[in-house]
Short mmCIF file of C-alpha atoms in Angstrom, two decimals:
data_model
loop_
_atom_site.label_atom_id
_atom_site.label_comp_id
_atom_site.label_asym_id
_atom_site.label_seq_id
_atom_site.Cartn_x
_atom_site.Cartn_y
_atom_site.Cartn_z
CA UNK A 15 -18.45 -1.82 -11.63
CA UNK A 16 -18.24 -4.38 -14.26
CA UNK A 17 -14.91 -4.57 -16.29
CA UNK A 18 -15.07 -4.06 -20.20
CA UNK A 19 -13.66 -7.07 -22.19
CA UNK A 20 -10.88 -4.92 -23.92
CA UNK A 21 -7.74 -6.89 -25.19
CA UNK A 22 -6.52 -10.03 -25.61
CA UNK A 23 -6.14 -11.55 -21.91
CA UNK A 24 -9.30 -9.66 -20.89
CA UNK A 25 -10.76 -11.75 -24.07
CA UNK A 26 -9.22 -14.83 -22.87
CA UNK A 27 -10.43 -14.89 -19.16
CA UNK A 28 -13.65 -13.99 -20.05
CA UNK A 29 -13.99 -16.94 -22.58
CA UNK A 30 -12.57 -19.23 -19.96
CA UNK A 31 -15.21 -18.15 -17.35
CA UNK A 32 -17.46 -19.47 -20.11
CA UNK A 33 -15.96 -22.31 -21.21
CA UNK A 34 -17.17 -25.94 -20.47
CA UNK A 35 -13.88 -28.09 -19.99
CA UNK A 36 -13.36 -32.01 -18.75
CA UNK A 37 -11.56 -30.93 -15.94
CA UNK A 38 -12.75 -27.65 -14.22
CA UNK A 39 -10.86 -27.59 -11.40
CA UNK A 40 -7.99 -27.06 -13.64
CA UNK A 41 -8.99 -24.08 -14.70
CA UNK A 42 -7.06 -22.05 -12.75
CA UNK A 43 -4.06 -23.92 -12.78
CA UNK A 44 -3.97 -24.24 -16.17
CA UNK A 45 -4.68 -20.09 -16.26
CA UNK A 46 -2.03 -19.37 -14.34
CA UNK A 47 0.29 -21.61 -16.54
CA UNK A 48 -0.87 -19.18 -19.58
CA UNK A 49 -0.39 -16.06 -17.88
CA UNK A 50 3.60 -17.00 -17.04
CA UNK A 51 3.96 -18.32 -20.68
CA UNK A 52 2.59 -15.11 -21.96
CA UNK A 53 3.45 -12.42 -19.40
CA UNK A 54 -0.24 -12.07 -19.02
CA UNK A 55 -1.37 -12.10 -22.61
CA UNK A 56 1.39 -9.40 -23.56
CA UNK A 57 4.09 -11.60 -25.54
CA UNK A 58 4.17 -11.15 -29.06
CA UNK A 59 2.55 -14.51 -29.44
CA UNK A 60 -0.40 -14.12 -27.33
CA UNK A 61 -1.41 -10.63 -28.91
CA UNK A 62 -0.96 -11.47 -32.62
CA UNK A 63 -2.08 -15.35 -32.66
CA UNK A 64 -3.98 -15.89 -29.50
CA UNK A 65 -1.30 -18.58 -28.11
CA UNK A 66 -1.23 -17.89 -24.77
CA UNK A 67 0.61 -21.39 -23.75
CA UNK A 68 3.43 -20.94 -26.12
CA UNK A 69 2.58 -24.11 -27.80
CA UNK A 70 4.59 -24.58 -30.51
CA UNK A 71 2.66 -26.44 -33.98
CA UNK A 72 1.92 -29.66 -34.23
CA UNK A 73 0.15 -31.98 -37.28
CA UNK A 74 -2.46 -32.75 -34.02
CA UNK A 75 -3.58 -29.74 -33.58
CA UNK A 76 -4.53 -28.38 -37.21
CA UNK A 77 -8.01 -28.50 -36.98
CA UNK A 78 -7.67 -25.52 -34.05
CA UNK A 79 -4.32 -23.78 -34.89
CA UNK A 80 -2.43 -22.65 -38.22
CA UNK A 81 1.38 -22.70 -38.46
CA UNK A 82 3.52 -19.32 -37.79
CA UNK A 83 7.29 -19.12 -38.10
CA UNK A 84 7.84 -16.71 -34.12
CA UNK A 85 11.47 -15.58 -32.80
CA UNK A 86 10.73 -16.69 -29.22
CA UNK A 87 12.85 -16.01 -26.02
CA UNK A 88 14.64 -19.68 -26.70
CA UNK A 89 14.95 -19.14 -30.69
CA UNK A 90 13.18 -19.44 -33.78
CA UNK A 91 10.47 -22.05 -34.26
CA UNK A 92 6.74 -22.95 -35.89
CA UNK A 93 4.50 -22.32 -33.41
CA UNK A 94 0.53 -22.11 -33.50
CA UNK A 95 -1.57 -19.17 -34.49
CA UNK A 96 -4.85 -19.20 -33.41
CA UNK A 97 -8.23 -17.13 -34.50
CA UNK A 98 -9.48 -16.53 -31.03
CA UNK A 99 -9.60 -17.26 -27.41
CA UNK A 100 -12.63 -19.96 -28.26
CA UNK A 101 -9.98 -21.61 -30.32
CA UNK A 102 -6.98 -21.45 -27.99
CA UNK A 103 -8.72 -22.92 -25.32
CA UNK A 104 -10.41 -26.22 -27.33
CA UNK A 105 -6.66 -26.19 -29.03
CA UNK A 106 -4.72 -26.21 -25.47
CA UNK A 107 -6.85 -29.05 -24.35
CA UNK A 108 -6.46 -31.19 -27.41
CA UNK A 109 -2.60 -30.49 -27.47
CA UNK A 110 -2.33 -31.98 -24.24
CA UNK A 111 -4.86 -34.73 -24.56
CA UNK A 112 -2.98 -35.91 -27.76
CA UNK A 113 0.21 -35.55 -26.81
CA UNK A 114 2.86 -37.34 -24.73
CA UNK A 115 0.97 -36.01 -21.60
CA UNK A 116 -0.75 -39.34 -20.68
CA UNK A 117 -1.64 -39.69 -17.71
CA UNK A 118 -2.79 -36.26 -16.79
CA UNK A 119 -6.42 -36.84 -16.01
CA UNK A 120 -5.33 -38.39 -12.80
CA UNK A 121 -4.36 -34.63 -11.47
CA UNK A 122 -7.81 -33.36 -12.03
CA UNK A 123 -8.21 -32.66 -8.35
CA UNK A 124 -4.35 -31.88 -8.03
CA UNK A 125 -3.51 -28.41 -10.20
CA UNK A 126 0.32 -28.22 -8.89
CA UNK A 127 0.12 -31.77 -9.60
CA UNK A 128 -0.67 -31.62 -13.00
CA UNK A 129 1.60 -29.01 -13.79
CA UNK A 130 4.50 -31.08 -12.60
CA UNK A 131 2.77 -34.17 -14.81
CA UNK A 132 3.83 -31.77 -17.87
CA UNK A 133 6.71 -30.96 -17.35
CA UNK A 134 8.04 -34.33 -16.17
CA UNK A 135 6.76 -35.45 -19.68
CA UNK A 136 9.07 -32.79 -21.76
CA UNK A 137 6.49 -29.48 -21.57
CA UNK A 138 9.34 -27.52 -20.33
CA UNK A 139 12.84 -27.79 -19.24
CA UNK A 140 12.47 -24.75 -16.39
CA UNK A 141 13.61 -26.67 -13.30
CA UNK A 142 11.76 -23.99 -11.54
CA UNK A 143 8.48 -24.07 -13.80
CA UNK A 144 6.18 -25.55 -11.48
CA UNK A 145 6.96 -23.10 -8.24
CA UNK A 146 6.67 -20.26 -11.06
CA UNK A 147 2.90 -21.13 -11.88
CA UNK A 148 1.62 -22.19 -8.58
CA UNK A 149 2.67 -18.92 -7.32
CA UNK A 150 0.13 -17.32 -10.23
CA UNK A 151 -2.36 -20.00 -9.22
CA UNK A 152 -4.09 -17.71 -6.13
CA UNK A 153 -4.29 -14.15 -8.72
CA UNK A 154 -5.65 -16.62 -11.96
CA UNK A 155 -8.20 -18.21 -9.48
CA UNK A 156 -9.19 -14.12 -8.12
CA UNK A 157 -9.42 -13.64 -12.28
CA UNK A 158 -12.11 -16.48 -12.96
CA UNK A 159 -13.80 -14.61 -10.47
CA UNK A 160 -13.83 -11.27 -12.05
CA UNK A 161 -16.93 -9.63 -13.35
CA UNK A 162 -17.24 -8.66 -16.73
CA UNK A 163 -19.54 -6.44 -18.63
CA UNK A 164 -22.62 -8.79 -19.09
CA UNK A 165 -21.70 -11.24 -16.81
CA UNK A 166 -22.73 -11.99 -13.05
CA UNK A 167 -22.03 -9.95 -10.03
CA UNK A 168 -18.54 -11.73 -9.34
CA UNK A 169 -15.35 -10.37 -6.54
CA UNK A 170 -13.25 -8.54 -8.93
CA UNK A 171 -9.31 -8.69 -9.49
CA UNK A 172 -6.54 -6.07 -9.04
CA UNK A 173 -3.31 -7.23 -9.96
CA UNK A 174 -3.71 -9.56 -12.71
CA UNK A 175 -6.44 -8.08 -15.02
CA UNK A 176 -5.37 -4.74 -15.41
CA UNK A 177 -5.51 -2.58 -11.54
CA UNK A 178 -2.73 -1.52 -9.77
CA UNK A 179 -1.88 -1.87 -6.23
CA UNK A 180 -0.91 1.60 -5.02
CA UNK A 181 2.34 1.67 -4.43
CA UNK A 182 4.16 2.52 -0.52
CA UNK A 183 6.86 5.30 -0.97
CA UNK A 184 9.08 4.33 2.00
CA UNK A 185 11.20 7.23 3.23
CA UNK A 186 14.71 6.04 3.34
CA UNK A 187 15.85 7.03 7.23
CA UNK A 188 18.31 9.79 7.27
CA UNK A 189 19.00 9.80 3.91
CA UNK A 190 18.38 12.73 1.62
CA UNK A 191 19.00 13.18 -1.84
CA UNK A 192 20.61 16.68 -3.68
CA UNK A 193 17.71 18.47 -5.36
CA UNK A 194 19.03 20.71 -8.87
CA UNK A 195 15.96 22.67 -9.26
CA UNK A 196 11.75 22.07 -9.97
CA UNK A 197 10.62 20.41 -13.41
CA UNK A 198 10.14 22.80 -15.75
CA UNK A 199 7.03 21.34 -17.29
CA UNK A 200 5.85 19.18 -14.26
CA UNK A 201 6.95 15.15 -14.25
CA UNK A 202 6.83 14.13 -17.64
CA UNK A 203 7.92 10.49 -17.46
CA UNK A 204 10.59 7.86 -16.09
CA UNK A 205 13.93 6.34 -16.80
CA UNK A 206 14.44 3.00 -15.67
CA UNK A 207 17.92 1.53 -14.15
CA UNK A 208 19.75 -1.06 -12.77
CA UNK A 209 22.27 -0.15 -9.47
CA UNK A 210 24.68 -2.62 -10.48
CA UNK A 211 25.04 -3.53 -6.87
CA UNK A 212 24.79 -6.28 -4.69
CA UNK A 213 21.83 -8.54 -3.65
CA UNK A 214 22.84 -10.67 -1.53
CA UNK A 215 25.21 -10.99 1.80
CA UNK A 216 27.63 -13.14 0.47
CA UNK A 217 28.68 -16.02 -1.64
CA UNK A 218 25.07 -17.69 -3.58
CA UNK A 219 23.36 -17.57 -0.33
CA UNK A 220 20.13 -15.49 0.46
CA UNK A 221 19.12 -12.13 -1.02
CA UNK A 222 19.58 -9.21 1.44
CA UNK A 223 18.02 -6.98 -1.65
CA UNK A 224 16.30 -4.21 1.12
CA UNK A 225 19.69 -3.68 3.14
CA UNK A 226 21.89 -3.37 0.01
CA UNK A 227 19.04 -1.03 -1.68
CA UNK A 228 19.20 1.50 1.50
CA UNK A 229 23.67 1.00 1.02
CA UNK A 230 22.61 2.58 -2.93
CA UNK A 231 20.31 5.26 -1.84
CA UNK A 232 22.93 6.35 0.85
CA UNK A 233 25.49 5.98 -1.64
CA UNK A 234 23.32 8.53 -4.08
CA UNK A 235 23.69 10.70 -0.79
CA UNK A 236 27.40 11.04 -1.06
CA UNK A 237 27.17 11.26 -4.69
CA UNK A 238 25.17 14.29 -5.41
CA UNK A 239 22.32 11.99 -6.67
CA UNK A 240 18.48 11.56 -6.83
CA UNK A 241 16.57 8.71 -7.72
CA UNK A 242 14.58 6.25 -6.30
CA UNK A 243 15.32 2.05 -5.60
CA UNK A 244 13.46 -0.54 -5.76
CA UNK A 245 14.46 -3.71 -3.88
CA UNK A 246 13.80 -7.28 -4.97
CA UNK A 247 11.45 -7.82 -2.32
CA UNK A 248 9.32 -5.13 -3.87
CA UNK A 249 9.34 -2.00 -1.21
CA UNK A 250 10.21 1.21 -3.16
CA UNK A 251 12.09 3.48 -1.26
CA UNK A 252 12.80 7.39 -1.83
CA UNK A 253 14.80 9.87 -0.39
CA UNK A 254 13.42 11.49 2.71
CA UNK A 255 13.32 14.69 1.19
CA UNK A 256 11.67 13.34 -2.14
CA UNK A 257 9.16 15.32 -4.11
CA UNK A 258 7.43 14.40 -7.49
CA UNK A 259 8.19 17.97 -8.84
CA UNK A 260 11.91 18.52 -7.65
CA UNK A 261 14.72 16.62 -9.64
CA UNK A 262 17.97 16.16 -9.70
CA UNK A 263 20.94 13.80 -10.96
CA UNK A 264 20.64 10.69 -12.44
CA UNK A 265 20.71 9.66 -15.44
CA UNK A 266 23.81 11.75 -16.57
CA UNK A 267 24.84 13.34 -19.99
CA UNK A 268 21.71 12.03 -21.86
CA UNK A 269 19.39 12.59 -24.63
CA UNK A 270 15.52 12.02 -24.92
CA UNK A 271 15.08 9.93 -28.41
CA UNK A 272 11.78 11.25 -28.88
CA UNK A 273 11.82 14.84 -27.95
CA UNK A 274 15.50 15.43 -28.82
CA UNK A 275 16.38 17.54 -25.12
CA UNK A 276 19.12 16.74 -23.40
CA UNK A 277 19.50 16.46 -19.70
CA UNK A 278 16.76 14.04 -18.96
CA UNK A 279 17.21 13.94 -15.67
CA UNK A 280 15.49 17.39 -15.23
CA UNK A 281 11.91 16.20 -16.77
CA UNK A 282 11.88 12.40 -15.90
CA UNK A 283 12.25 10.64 -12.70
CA UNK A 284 14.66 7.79 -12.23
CA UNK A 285 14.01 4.73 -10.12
CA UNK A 286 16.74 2.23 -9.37
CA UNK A 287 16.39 -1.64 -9.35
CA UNK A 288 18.51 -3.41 -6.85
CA UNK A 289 20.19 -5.76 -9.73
CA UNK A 290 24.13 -6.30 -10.18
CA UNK A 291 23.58 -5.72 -13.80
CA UNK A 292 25.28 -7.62 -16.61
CA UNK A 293 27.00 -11.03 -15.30
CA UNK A 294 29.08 -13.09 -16.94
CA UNK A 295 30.21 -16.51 -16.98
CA UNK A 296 33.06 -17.77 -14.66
CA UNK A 297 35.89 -20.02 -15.66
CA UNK A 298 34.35 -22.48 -13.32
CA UNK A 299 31.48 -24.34 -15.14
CA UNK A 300 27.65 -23.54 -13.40
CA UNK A 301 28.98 -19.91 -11.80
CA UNK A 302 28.33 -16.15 -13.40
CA UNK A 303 29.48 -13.10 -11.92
CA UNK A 304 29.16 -10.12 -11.83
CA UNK A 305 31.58 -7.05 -12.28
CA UNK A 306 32.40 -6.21 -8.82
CA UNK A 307 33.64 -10.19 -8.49
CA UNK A 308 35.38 -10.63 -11.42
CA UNK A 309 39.12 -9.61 -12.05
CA UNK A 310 38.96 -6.23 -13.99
CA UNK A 311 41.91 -4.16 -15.70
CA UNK A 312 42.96 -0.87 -13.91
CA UNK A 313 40.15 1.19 -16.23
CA UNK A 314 37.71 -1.20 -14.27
CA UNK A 315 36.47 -3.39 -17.49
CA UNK A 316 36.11 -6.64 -16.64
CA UNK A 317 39.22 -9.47 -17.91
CA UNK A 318 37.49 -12.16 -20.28
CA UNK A 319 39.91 -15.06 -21.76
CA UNK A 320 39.07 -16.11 -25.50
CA UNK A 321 35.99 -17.78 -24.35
CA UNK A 322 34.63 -15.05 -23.15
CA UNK A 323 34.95 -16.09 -19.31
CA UNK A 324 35.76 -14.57 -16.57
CA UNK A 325 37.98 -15.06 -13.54
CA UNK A 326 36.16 -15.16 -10.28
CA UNK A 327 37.67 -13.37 -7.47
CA UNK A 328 36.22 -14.85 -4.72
CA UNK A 329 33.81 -17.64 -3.66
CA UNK A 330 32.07 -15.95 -0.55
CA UNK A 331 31.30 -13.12 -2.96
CA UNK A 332 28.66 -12.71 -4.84
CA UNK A 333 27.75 -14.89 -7.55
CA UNK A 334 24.87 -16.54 -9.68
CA UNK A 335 23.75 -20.28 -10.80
CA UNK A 336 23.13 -20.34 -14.40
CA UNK A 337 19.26 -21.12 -13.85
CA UNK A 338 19.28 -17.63 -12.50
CA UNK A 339 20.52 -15.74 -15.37
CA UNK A 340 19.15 -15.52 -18.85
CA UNK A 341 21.07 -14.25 -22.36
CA UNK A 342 19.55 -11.47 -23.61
CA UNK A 343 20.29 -9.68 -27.01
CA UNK A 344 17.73 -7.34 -29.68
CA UNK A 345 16.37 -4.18 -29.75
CA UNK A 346 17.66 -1.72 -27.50
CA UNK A 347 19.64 -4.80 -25.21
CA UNK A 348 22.85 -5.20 -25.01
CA UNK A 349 23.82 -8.85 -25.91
CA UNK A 350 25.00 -10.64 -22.83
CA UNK A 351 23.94 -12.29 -19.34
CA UNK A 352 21.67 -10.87 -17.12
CA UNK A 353 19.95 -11.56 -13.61
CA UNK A 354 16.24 -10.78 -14.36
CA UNK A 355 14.38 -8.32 -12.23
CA UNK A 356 12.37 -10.27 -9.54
CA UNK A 357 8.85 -10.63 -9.94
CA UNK A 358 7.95 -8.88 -6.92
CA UNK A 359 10.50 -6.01 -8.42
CA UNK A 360 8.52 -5.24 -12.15
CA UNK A 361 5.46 -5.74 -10.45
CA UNK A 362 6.00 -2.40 -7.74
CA UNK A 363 7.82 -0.80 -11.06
CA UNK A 364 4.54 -1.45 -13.02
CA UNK A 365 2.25 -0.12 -9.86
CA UNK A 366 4.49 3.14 -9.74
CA UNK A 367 3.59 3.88 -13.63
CA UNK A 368 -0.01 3.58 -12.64
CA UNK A 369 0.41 5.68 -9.88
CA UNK A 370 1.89 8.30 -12.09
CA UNK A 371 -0.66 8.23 -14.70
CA UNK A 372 -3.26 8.85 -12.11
CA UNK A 373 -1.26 10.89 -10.39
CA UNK A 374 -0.18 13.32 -13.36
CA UNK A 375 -2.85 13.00 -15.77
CA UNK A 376 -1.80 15.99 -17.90
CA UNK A 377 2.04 15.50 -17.93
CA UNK A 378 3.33 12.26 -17.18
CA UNK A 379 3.00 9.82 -20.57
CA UNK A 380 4.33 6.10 -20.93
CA UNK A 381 5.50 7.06 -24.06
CA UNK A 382 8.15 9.26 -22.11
CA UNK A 383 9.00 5.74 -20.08
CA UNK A 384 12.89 5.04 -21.51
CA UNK A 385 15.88 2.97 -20.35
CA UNK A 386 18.83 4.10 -19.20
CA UNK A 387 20.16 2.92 -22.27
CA UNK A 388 17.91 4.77 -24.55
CA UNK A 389 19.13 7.90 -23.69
CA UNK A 390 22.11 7.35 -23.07
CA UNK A 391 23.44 4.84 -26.03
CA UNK A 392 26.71 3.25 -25.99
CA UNK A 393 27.53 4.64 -23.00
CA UNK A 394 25.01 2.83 -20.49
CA UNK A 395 23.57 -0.87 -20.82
CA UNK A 396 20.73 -0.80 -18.14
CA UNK A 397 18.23 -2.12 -17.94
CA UNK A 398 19.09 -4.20 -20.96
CA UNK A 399 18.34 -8.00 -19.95
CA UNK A 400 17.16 -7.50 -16.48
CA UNK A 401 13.79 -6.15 -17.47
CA UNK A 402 10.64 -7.76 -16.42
CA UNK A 403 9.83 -10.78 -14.88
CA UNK A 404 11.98 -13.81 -14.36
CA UNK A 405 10.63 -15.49 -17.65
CA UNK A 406 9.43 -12.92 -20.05
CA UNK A 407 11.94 -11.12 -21.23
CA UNK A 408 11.23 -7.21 -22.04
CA UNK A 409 12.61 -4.59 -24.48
CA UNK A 410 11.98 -1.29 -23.35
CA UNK A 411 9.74 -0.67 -26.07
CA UNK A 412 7.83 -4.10 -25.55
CA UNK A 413 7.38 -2.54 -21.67
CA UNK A 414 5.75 0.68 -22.68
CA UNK A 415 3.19 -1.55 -25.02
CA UNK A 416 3.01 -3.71 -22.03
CA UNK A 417 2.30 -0.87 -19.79
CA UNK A 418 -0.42 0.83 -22.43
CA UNK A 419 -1.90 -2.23 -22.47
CA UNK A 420 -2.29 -2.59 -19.11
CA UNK A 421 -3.32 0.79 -17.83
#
């Protein structure tokens, strides 16, 4: 069945089907490029001005785009606002043919090579940009393919437009969770968390996210808990004696913000994201740790000096390169450093909401979808800056119009 044209991204696929450009083989490319600068058309930017690229304003570009004054991730700055998709795309194409991106019709064949072209000329200073967009390249070229309402028979997308992949509930081995009772009104939404626990065997080496999230479900065992984890690999695994209607601890002395009840944990499930939480930056310059490798007082807060540094305890524990970490402050986010969920992480988080909504039609709403720290303020910080992908930074309450938008 054809796919109604019904918000912004939608819009701007669909025009890009259509549109006749120099270079069509970069179509995808350059696609993918939009969908990492916008979080696949759900920034801010993209929704209320139609820039999906993130260009910022330029004298070159008036004829297409109108000045706006934006608060991006990096700061405030004039960026362009833009009247529709039809106008984004000409504008894209002009910014780049007028600015200091010479050179860049000799990558027409090559789309990771033209990428790279940018960003060697000053597009962005992500030293990981180019992986970050060819890895969107094979889901933007499935989206050119997608079939709209009115358009030709064409293979249609999942992930990127809108679907959901269903999600694989693994049964953690052995390992069951304390159930407190049934919901009293069926599920009615989700809190999301961070484990504050490792990711990795040791030192900055590789991530060992699935064996550390099984450590966290089996240490909910021994606690009394029940939740679910999510590993940074993506698989989603739940206690072996997990069901949708029988809850139990998590999210501790809490209050929902929107229905006033306490005791969340009773009427919202709570997933886990393998993540060590809030990091912070080590008296050696390029390292971040996080709490569990840092030198802490006897209460367990961690010991910062007067630049707000830490002291690293040791270096074959865990511990982060500042490329891997982001600052994060504003609405309901703490202020400090983060590790950002992976990509493969918010996308199973996303699938599991979609599940849910299918799942419970009648009960389970994304308006009930709350952080940790929402409900309980002050005292808890997750998911703060971790949330969403690796470079699109999420309030809670920019998730749940991200999610409404999507489903």
């Amino acid at each position: 069945m054809a796919k109604a044209v019904k918000n912004p991204w939608d819009q701007l696929i669909r025009g890009y089907q259509r549109a006749e450009i120099d270079l069509p083989k970069l179509k995808a490319i350059t696609l993918a490029q939009w969908a990492l600068e916008s979080a696949h058309g759900t920034s801010n930017l993209a929704k209320d001005h139609f820039n999906f690229a993130g260009l910022k304003y330029r004298d070159r570009v008036k004829d297409f785009a109108t000045p706006v004054d934006y608060e991006a991730h990096d700061g405030h700055d004039v960026y362009c606002a833009f009247k529709n998709v039809n106008a984004f795309i000409l504008g894209y194409w002009h910014f780049i043919a007028k600015g200091p991106y010479d050179g860049y019709e000799a990558f027409a064949e090559d789309p990771p090579g033209y990428i790279a072209h940018l960003k060697s000329k000053g597009y962005t200073g992500d030293p990981n940009y180019v992986a970050k967009v060819v890895r969107l390249l094979p889901e933007a070229q499935e989206a050119l393919n997608e079939e709209f309402e009115g358009g030709e028979p064409l293979r249609p997308s999942r992930s990127l437009l809108g679907d959901y992949v269903p999600p694989n509930f693994e049964p953690a081995p052995g390992i069951n969770h304390t159930v407190r009772g049934t919901r009293p009104n069926g599920l009615e939404g989700m809190i999301v968390h961070f484990d504050a626990y490792r990711i990795r065997g040791a030192g900055n080496g590789s991530e060992d996210s699935d064996r550390r999230t099984i450590d966290m479900m089996r240490s909910g065992q021994s606690n009394g808990f029940h939740y679910g984890e999510i590993s940074r690999t993506g698989r989603v695994f739940v206690p072996a004696n997990f069901k949708w209607n029988e809850w139990g601890y998590h999210a501790g002395p809490s209050k929902c913000p929107l229905t006033g009840r306490t005791g969340v944990s009773g009427f919202y499930v709570g997933f886990e994201m393998n993540n060590p939480g809030r990091v912070y930056p080590a008296q050696e310059n390029g390292v971040f740790c996080p709490w569990y490798n840092s030198r802490r007082t006897e209460q367990g807060a961690v010991i910062l000096d007067a630049n707000g540094r830490c002291t690293r305890v040791s270096a074959n524990d865990e511990w982060y390169r500042p490329d891997e970490v982001r600052l994060a402050e504003g609405g309901n986010i703490q202020k400090g450093w983060y590790l950002p969920y992976s990509a493969d992480q918010f996308e199973t988080l996303t699938n599991i909401v979609g599940y849910l909504l299918e799942k419970f039609p009648t009960t389970f709403s994304i308006d009930k979808i709350f952080g940790h720290d929402e409900v309980s303020p002050g005292r808890k910080n997750d998911p703060g800056g971790a949330l969403a992908h690796p470079h699109q930074l999420m309030t809670m309450g920019e998730f749940r119009a991200f999610l409404k938008a999507r489903f």
